Short mmCIF file of C-alpha atoms and ligand atoms in Angstrom, two decimals:
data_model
loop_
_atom_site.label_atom_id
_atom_site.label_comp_id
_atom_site.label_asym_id
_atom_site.label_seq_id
_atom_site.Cartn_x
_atom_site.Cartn_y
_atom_site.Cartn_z
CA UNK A 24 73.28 144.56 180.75
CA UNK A 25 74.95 141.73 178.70
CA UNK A 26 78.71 141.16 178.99
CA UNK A 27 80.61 138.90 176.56
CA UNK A 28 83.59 137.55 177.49
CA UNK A 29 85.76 134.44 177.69
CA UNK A 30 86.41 132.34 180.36
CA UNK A 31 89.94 132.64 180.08
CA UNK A 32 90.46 135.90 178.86
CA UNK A 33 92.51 137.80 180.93
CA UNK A 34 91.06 141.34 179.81
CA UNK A 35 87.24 139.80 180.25
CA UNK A 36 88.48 138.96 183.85
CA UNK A 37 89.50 142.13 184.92
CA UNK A 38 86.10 143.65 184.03
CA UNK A 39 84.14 140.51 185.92
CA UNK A 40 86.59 140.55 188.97
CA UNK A 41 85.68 144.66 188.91
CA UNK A 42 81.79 143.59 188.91
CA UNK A 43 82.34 141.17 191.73
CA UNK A 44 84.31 143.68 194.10
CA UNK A 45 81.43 146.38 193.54
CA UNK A 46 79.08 142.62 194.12
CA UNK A 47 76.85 143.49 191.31
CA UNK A 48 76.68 140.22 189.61
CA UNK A 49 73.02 140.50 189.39
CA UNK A 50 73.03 143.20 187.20
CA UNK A 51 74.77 142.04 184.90
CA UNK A 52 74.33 139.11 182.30
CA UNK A 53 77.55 137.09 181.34
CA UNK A 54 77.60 135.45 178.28
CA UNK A 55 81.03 133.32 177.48
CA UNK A 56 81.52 132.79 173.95
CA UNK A 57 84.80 132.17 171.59
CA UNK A 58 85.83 135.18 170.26
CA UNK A 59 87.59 133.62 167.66
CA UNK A 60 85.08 131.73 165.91
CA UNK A 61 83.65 135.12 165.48
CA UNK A 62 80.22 134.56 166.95
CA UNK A 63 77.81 137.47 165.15
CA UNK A 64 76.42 138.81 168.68
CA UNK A 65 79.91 139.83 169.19
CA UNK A 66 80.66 140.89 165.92
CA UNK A 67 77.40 143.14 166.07
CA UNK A 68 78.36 144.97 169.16
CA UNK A 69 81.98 145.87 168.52
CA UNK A 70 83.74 145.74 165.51
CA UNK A 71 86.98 145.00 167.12
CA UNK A 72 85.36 141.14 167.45
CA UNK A 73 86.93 140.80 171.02
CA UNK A 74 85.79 140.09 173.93
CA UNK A 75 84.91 141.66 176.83
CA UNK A 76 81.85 143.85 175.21
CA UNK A 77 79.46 145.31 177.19
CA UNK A 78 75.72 145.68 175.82
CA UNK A 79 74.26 148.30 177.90
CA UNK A 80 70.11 148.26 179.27
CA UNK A 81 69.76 151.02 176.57
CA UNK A 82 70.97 149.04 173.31
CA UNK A 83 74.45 150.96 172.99
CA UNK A 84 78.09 148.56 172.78
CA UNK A 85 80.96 149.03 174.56
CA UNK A 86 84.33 147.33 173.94
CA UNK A 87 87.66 147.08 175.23
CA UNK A 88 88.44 146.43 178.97
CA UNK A 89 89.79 149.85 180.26
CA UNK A 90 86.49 151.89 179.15
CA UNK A 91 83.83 149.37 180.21
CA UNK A 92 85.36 148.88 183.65
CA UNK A 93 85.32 152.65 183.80
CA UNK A 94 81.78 152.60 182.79
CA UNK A 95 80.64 149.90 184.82
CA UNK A 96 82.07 151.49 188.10
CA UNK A 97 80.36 154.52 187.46
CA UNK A 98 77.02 153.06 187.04
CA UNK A 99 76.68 149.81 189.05
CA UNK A 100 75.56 150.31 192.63
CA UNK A 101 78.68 148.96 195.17
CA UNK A 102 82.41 150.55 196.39
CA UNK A 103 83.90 153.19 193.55
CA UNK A 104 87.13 151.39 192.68
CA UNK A 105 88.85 154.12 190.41
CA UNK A 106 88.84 157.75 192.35
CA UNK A 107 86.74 160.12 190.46
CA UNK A 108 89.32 162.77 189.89
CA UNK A 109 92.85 163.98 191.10
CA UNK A 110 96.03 162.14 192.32
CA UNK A 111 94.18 159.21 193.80
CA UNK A 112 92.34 158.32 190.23
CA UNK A 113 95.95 159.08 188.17
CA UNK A 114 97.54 156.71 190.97
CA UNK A 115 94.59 154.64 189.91
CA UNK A 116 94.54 154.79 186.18
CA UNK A 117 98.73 154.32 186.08
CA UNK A 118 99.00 151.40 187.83
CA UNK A 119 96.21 149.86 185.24
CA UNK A 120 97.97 151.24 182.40
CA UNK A 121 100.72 149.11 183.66
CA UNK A 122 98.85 146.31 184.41
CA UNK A 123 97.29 146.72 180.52
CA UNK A 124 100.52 147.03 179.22
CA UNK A 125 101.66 143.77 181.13
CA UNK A 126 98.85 141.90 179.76
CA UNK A 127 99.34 142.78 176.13
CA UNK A 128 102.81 141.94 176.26
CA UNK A 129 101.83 138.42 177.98
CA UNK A 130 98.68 137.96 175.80
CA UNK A 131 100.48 138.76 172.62
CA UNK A 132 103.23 135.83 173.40
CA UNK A 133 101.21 133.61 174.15
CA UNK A 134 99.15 134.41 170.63
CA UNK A 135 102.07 134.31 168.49
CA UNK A 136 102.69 130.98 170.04
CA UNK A 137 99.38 129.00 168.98
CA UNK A 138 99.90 130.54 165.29
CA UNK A 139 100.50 128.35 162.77
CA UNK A 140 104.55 126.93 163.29
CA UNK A 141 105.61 128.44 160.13
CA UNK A 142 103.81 132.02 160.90
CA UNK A 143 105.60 132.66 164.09
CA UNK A 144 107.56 135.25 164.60
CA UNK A 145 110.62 134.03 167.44
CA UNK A 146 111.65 138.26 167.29
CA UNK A 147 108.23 139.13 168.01
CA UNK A 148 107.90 136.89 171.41
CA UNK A 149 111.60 138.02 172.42
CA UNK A 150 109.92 141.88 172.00
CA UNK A 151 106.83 141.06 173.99
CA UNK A 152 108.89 139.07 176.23
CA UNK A 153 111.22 142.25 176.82
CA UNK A 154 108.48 144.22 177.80
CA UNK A 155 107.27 141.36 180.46
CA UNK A 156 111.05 142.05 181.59
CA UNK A 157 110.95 146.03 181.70
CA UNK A 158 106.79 146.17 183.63
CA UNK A 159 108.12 144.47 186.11
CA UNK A 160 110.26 146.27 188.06
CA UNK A 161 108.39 149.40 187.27
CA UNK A 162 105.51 147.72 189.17
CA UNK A 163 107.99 146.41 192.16
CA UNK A 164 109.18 149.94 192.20
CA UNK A 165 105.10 150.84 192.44
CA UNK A 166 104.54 148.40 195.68
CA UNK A 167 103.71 151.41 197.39
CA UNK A 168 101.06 152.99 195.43
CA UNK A 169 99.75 149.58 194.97
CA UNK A 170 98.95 149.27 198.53
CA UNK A 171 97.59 152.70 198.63
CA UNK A 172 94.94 151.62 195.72
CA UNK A 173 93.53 149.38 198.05
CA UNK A 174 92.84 147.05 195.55
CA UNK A 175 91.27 149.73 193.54
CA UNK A 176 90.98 149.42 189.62
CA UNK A 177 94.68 149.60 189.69
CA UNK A 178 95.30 146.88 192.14
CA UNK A 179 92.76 144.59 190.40
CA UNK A 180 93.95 145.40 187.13
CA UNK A 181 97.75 144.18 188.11
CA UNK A 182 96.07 141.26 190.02
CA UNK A 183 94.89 140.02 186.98
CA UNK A 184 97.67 140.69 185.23
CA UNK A 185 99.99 138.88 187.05
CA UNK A 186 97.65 135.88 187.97
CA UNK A 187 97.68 135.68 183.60
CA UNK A 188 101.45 135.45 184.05
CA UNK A 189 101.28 132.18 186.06
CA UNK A 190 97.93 130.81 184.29
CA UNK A 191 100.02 131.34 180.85
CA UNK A 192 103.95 131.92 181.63
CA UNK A 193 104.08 129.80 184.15
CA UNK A 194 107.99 129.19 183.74
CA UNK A 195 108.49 132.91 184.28
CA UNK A 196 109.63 132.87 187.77
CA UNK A 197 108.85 136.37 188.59
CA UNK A 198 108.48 136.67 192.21
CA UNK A 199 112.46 135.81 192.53
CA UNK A 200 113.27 139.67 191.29
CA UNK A 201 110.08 141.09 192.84
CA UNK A 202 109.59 140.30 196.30
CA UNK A 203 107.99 143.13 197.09
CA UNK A 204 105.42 142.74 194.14
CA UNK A 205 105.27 138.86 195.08
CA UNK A 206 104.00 139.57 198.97
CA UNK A 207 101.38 142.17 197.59
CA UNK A 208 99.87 139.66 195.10
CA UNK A 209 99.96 137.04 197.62
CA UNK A 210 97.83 139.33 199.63
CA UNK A 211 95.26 140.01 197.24
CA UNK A 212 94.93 136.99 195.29
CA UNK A 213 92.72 135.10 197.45
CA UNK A 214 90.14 137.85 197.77
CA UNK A 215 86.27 136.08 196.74
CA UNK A 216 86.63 138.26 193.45
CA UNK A 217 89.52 136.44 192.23
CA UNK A 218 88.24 133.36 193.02
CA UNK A 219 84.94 133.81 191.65
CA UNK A 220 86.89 134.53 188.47
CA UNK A 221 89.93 132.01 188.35
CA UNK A 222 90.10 130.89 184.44
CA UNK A 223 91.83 127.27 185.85
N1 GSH B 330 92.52 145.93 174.27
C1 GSH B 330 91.48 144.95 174.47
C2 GSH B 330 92.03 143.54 174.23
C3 GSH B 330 90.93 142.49 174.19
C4 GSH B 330 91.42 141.20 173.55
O1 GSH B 330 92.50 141.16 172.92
N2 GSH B 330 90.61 140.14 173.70
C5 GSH B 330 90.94 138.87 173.10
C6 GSH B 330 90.64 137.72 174.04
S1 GSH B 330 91.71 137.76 175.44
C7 GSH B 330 90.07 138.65 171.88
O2 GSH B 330 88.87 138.78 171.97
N3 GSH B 330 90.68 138.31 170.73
C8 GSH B 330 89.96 137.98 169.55
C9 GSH B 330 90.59 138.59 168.32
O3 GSH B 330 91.64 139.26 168.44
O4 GSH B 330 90.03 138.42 167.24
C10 GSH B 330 90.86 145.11 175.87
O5 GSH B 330 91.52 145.69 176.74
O6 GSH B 330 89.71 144.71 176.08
#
């Protein structure tokens, strides 16, 4: 299998760090390119143009991170990180919605921000920054199910999401209001799959 991605993509991460935690590396073949310069690989597997995208054995594409983390946790050999029904995989699949939600917000800012100066939109990073604001607590208020996950897809995807936060918001000081969020991710952060996929 051939995944594209970009080494500081916080979405590609996600679906590496998953591939790491089930340690699969071997079957699968990275290939870092800039999805922006639209490279015509990418542009030939999904017609979104972003990155990660997932080229199975078979021939067929996959895009965005949510279904090809699904997909590779079904079919790579190692732990099952997202429950395969009932309340453990909605747990599961919330948290990541979260976590996805977090990231767009946090992706999207940062996006608006490299634009050029007189395309950006100061409302539209005040929005995205206002959802940053509202995730939050809804994931302090989730500490609970997050330890229950067990670093499942929804623990890794809110790892990852939060890491982003300090790779790319790093004046965000969001542990202050979170504590309990703060000792979870300080827990978690330093696992091999993480570091394996730091985009510093
Ligand atoms: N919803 C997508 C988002 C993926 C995404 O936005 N990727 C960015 C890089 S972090 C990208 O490839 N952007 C290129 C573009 O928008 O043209 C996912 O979850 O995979």
């Amino acid at each position: 299998m051939k995944l594209y991605i970009a080494r500081t993509s916080p979405y590609a991460r996600k679906v590496l760090a998953l591939v790491h935690e089930k340690q699969a590396t071997e079957k699968v073949q990275v290939v870092a390119i800039d999805p922006w310069s639209d490279p015509a690989d990418l542009l030939t597997a999904v017609p979104s143009g972003k990155v990660p995208a997932l080229v199975t054995d078979e021939g067929w594409c996959l895009g965005e991170s949510w279904a090809i983390v699904d997909y590779l946790d079904a079919v790579l050999p190692g732990r099952r990180l997202l429950p395969p029904a009932g309340p453990d995989r909605w747990r599961s699949l919330r948290l990541s919605a979260l976590a996805q939600g977090l990231l767009d917000a946090a992706f999207s800012a940062v996006i608006e921000g490299r634009r050029p100066p007189g395309e950006r939109s100061p409302g539209w990073v005040v929005r995205q920054k206002s959802a940053i604001a509202r995730t939050l607590p809804a994931l302090e208020a989730a500490v609970a199910d997050l330890v229950a996950d067990d670093v499942g897809l929804g623990g890794l995807s809110v790892a990852c999401a939060l890491d982003y936060l300090d790779f790319r918001h790093d004046d965000l000081d969001w542990r202050a209001d979170h504590p309990g969020l703060a000792a979870w991710f300080a827990g978690v952060i330093d696992r091999p799959s993480f570091r394996a996929t730091n985009p510093r």
